[in-house]
mmCIF file of C-alpha atoms in Angstrom:
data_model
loop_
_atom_site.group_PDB
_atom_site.id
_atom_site.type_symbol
_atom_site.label_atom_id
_atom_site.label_comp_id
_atom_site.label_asym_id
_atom_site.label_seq_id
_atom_site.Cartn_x
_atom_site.Cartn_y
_atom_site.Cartn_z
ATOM 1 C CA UNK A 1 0.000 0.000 0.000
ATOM 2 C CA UNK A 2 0.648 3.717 -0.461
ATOM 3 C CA UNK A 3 1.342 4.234 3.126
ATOM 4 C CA UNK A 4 4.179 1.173 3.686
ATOM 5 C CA UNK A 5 6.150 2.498 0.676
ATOM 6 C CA UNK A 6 6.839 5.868 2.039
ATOM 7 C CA UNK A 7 6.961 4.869 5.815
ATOM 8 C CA UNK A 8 10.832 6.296 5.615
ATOM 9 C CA UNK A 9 9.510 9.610 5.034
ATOM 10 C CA UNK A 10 6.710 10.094 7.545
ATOM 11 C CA UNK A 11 8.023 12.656 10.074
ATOM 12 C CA UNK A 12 5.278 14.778 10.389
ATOM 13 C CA UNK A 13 3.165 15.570 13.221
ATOM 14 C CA UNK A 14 1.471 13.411 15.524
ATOM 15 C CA UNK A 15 -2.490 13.018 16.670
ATOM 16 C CA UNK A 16 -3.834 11.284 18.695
ATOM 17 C CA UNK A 17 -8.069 10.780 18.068
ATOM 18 C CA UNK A 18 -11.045 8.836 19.620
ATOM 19 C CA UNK A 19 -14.203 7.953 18.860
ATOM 20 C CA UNK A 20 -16.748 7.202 21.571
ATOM 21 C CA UNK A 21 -20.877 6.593 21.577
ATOM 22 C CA UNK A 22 -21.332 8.295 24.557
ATOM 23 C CA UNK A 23 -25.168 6.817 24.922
ATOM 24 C CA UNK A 24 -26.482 10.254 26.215
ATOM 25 C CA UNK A 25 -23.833 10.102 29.428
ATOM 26 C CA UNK A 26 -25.248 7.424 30.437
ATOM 27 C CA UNK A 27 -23.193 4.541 32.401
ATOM 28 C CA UNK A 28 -23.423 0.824 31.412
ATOM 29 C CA UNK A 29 -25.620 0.387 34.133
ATOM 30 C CA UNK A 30 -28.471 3.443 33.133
ATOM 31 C CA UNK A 31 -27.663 5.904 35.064
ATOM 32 C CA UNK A 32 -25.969 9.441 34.281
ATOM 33 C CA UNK A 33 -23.171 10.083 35.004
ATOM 34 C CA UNK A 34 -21.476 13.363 32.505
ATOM 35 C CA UNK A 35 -18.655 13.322 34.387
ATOM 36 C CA UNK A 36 -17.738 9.741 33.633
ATOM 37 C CA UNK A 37 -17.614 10.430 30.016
ATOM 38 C CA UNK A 38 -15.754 12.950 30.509
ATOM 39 C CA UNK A 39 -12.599 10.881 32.158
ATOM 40 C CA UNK A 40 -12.818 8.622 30.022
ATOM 41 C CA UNK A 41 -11.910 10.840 27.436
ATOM 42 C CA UNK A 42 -9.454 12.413 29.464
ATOM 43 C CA UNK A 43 -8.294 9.017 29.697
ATOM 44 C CA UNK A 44 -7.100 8.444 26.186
ATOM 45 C CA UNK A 45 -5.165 12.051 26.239
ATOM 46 C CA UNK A 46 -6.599 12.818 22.842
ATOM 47 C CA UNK A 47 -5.863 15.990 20.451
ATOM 48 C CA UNK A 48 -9.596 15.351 18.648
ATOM 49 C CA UNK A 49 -12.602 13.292 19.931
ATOM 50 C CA UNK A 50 -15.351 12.016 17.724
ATOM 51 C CA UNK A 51 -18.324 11.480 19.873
ATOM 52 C CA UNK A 52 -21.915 9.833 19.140
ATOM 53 C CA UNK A 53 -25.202 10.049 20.879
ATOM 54 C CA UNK A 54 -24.325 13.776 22.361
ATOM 55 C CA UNK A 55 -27.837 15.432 23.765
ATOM 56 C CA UNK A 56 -28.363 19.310 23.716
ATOM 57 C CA UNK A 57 -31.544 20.294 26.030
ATOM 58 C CA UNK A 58 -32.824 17.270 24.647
ATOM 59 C CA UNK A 59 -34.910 15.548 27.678
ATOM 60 C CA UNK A 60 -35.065 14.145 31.249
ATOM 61 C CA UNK A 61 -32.863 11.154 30.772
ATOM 62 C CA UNK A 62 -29.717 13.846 30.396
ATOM 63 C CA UNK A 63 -31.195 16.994 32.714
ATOM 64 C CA UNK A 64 -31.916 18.638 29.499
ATOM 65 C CA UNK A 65 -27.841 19.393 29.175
ATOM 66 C CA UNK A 66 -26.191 20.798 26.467
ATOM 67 C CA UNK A 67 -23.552 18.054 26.907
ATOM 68 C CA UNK A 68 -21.907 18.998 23.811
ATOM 69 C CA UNK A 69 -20.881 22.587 26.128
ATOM 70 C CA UNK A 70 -20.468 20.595 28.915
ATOM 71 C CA UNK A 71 -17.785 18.531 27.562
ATOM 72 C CA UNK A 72 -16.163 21.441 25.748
ATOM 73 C CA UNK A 73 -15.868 23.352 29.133
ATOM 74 C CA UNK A 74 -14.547 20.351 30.975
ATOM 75 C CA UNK A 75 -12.002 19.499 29.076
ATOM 76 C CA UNK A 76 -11.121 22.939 27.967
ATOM 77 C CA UNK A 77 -11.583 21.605 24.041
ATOM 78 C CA UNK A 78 -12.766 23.716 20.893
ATOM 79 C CA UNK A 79 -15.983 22.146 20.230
ATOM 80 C CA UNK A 80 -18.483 21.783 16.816
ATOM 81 C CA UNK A 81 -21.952 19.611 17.284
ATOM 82 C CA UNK A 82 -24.210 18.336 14.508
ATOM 83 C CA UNK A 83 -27.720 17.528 15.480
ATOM 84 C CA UNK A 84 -29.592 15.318 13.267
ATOM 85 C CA UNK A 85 -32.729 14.988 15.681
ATOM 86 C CA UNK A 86 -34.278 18.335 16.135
ATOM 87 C CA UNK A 87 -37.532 19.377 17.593
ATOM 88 C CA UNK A 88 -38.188 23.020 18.705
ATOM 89 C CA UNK A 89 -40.710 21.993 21.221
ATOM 90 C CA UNK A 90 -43.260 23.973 23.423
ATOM 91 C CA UNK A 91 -43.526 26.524 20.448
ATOM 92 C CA UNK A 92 -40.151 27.696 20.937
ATOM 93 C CA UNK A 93 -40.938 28.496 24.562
ATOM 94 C CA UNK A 94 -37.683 26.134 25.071
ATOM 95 C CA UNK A 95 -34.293 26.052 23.803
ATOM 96 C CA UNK A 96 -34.020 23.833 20.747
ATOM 97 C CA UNK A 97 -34.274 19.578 21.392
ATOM 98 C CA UNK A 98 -30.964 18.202 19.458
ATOM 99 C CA UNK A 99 -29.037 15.038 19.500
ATOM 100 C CA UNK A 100 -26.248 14.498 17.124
ATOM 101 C CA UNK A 101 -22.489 14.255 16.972
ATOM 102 C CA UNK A 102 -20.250 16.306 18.477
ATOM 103 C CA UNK A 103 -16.384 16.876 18.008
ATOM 104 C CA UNK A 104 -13.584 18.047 20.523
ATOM 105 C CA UNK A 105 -10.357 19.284 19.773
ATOM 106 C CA UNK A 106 -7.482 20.741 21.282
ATOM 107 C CA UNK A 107 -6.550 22.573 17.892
ATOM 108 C CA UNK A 108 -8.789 25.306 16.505
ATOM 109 C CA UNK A 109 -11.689 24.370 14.690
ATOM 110 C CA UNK A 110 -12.018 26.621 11.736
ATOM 111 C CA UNK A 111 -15.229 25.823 10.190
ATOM 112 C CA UNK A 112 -17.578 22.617 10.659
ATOM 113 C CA UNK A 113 -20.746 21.799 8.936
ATOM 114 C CA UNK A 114 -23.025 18.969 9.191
ATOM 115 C CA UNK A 115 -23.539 17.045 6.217
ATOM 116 C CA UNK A 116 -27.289 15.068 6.302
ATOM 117 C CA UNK A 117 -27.467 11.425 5.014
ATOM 118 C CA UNK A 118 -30.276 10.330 3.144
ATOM 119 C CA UNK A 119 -32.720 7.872 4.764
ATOM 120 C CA UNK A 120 -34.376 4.662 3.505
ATOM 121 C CA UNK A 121 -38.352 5.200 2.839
ATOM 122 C CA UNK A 122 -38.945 1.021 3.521
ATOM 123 C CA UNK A 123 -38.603 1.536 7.079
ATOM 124 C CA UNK A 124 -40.536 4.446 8.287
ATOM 125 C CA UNK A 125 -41.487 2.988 11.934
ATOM 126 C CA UNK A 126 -37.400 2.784 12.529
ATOM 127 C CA UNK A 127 -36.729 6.588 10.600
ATOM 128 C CA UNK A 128 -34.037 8.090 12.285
ATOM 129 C CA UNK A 129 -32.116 10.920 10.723
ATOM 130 C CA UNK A 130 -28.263 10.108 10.213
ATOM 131 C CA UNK A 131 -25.683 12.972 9.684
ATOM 132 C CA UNK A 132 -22.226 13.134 9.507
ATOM 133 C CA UNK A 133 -20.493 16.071 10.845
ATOM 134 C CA UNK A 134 -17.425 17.452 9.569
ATOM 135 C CA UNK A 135 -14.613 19.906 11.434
ATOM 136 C CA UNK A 136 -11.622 21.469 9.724
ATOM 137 C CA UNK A 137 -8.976 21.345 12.121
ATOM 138 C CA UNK A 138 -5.815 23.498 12.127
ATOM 139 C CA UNK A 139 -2.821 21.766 13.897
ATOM 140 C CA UNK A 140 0.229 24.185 13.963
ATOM 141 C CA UNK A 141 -0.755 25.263 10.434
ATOM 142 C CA UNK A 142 -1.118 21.507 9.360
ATOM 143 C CA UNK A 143 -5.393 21.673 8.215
ATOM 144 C CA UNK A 144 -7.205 18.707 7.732
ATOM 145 C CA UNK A 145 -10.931 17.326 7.620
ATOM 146 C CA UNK A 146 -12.439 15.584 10.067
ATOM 147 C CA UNK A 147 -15.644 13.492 9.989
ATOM 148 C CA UNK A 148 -17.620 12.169 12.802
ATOM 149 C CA UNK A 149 -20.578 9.985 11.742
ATOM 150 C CA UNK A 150 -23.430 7.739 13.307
ATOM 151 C CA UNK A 151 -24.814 5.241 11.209
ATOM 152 C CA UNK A 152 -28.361 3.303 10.641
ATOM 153 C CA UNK A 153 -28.800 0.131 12.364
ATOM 154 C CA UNK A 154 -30.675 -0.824 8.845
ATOM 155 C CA UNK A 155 -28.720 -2.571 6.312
ATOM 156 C CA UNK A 156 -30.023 -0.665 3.250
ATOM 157 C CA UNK A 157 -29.289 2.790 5.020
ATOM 158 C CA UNK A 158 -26.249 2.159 6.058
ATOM 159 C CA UNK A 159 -25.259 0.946 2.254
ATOM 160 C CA UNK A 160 -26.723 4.441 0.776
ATOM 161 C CA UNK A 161 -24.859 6.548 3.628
ATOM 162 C CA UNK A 162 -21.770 4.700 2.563
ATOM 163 C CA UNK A 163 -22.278 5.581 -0.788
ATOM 164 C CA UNK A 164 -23.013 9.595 -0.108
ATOM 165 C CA UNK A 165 -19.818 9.878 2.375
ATOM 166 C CA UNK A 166 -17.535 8.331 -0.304
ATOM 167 C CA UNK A 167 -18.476 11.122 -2.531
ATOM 168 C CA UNK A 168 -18.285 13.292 -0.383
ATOM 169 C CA UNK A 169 -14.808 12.826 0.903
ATOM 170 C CA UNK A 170 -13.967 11.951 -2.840
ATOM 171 C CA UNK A 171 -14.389 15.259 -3.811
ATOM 172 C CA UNK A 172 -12.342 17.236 -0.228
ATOM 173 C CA UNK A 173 -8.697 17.422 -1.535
ATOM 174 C CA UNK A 174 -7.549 18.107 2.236
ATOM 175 C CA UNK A 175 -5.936 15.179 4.549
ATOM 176 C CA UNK A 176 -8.780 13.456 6.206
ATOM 177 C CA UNK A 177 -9.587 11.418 9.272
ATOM 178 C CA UNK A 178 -13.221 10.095 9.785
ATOM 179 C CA UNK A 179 -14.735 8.074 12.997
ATOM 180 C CA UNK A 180 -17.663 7.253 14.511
ATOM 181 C CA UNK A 181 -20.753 3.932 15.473
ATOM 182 C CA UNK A 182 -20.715 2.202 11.559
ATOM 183 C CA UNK A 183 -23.420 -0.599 13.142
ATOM 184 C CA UNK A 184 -21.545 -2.783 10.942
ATOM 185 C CA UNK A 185 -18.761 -5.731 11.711
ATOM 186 C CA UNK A 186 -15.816 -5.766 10.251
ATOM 187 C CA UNK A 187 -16.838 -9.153 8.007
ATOM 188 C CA UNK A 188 -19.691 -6.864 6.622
ATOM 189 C CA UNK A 189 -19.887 -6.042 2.865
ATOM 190 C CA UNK A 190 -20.113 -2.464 4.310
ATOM 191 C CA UNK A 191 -16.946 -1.983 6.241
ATOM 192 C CA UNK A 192 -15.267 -4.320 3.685
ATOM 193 C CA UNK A 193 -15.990 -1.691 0.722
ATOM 194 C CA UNK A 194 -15.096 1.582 3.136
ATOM 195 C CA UNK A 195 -11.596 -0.438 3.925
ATOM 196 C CA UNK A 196 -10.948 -0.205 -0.249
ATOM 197 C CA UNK A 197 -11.389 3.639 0.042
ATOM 198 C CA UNK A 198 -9.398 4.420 4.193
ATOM 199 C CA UNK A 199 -7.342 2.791 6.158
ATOM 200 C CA UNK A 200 -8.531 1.084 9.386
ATOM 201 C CA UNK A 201 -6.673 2.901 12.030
ATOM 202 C CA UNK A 202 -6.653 -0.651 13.961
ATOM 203 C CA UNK A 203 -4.843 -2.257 10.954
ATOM 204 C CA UNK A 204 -5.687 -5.644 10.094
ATOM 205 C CA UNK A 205 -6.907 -6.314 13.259
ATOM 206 C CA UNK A 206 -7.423 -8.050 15.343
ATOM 207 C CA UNK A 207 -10.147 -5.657 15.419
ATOM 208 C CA UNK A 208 -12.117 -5.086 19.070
ATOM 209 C CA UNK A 209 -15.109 -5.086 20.871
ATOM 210 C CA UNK A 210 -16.700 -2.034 21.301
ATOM 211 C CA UNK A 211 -20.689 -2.515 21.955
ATOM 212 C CA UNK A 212 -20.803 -4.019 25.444
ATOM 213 C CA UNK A 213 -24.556 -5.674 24.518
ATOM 214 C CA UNK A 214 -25.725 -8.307 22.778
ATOM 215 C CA UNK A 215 -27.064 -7.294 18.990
ATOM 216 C CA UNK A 216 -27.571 -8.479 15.702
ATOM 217 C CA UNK A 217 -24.990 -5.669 14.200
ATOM 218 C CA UNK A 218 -22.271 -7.376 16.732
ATOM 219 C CA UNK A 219 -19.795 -5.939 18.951
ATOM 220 C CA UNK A 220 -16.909 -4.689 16.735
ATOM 221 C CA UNK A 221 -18.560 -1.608 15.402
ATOM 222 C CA UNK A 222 -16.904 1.629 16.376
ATOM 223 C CA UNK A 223 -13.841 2.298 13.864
ATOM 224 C CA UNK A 224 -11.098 5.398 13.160
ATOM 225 C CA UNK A 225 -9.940 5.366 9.611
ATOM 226 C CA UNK A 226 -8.010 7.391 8.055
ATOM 227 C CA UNK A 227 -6.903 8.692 4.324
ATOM 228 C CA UNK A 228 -3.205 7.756 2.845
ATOM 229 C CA UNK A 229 -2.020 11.941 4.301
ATOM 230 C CA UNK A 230 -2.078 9.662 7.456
ATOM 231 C CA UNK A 231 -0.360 6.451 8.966
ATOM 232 C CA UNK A 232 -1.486 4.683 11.996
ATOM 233 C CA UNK A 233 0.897 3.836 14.666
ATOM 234 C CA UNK A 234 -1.028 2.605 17.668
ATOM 235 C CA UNK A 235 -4.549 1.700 18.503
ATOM 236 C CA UNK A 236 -5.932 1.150 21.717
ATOM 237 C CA UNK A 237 -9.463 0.808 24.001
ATOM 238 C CA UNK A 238 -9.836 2.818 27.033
ATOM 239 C CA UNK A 239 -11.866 0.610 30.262
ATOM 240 C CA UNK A 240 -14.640 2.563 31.356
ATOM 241 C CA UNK A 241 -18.417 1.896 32.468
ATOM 242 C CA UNK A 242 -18.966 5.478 31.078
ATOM 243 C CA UNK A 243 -21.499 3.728 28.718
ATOM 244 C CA UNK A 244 -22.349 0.485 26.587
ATOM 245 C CA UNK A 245 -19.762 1.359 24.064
ATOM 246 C CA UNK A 246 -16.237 1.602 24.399
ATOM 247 C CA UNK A 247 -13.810 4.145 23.488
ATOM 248 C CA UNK A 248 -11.102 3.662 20.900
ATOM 249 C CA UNK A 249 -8.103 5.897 20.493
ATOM 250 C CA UNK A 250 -5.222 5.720 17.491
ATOM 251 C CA UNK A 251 -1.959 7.942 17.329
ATOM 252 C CA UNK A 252 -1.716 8.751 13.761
ATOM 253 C CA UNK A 253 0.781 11.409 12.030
ATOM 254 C CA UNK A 254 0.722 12.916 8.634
ATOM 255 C CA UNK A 255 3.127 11.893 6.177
ATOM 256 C CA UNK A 256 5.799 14.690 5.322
ATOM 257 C CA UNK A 257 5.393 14.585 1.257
ATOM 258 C CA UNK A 258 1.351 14.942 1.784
ATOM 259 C CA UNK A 259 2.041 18.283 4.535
ATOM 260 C CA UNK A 260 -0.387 20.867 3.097
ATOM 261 C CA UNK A 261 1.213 24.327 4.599
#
């Protein structure tokens, strides 16, 4: 590969990312617990964090938080959310009901927009809007994209959002690095085509466990990839009850002859 040919050369800068469902704060046992999360990202030491299942005001089972602020407070990270459930509520009486992905980074974030993934009409009772958000990051004038995206527990969506955010990273000529919850194994036909287009920042594996339940999309389902600006030098969980996923962390650094200064 690309990546193993100019491994002499890489001497750029390091970063070190996670992606985490943080299931709404909640612990493995139910219960909320903000704070938690929270150390458990501290945990990893991370420059950017990818996180999934981030609430803002959204109901009782998070105190009606913005835990996307929260976060970005406690841990003294630049922050950029993408809701894809929205609902105004009370007739604006309210601040605005979101939940979405969120993104935390050390380095300035200098623009971020949240990209909407189209849905499947053959499942209406199980509609839930998918997004995936993307943050331009600028590390010590090194910029590149990255994506943070939640993905459809329905075979047919998850195929089509494939499809869209292959085009759409196609077409962004910066260095990229894209996590987030694919509901899909590593055996699928899904994460088997995204593997032909990034590289899995756990290698070839072995690849694992990151759902802590029982369900029919398996356990190895939270990924990092990256593009060929990037190589992947370590991968690693962090132990926490913080929720029923579990965080995964990769140092990465870009590779000198990609540098885009």
């Amino acid at each position: 590969m690309e990546v193993k040919k100019q491994e002499k050369m890489a001497v750029g800068k390091m970063l070190t990312v996670l992606s985490f469902n943080i299931a709404s704060g909640r612990r493995i046992d139910g219960k909320l617990d903000l704070e938690l999360t929270a150390r458990a990202i501290e945990q990893g030491q991370v420059d950017v964090a990818g996180l999934q299942e981030v609430d803002r005001n959204f109901s009782s089972r998070s105190r009606f938080w913005d835990q996307a602020k929260w976060l970005s407070n406690r841990l003294g990270m630049h922050m950029a959310y993408g809701p894809n459930l929205v609902d105004r509520g009370a007739g604006g009486a309210r601040p605005k009901r979101e939940y979405g992905n969120a993104i935390l980074s050390r380095y300035p974030i200098v623009s971020f927009r949240n990209h909407d993934l189209s849905a499947v009409e053959v499942h209406p009772e199980e509609f839930e809007p998918r997004g995936m958000l993307e943050a331009i990051i600028e590390m010590e004038g090194f910029r590149f994209s990255f994506y943070n995206t939640h993905l459809s527990l329905i075979d047919e969506e998850v195929d089509r959002s494939l499809t869209e955010i292959i085009a759409i990273t196609t077409d962004n000529p910066l260095p990229q690095v894209l996590v987030g919850d694919f509901n899909a194994a590593p055996s699928t036909k899904h994460i088997q085509r995204f593997s032909k287009h990034f590289y899995n920042g756990f290698g070839s594996g072995p690849y694992p466990d990151t759902y802590k339940k029982q369900g029919d999309h398996g356990q190895k389902i939270d990924y990092i990839f990256h593009d060929a600006h990037f190589q992947a030098l370590q991968a690693w969980t962090i132990d926490t009850e913080a929720s029923d996923h579990v965080p995964i962390v990769a140092k990465i650094r870009n590779l000198q002859n990609f540098n885009n200064f």
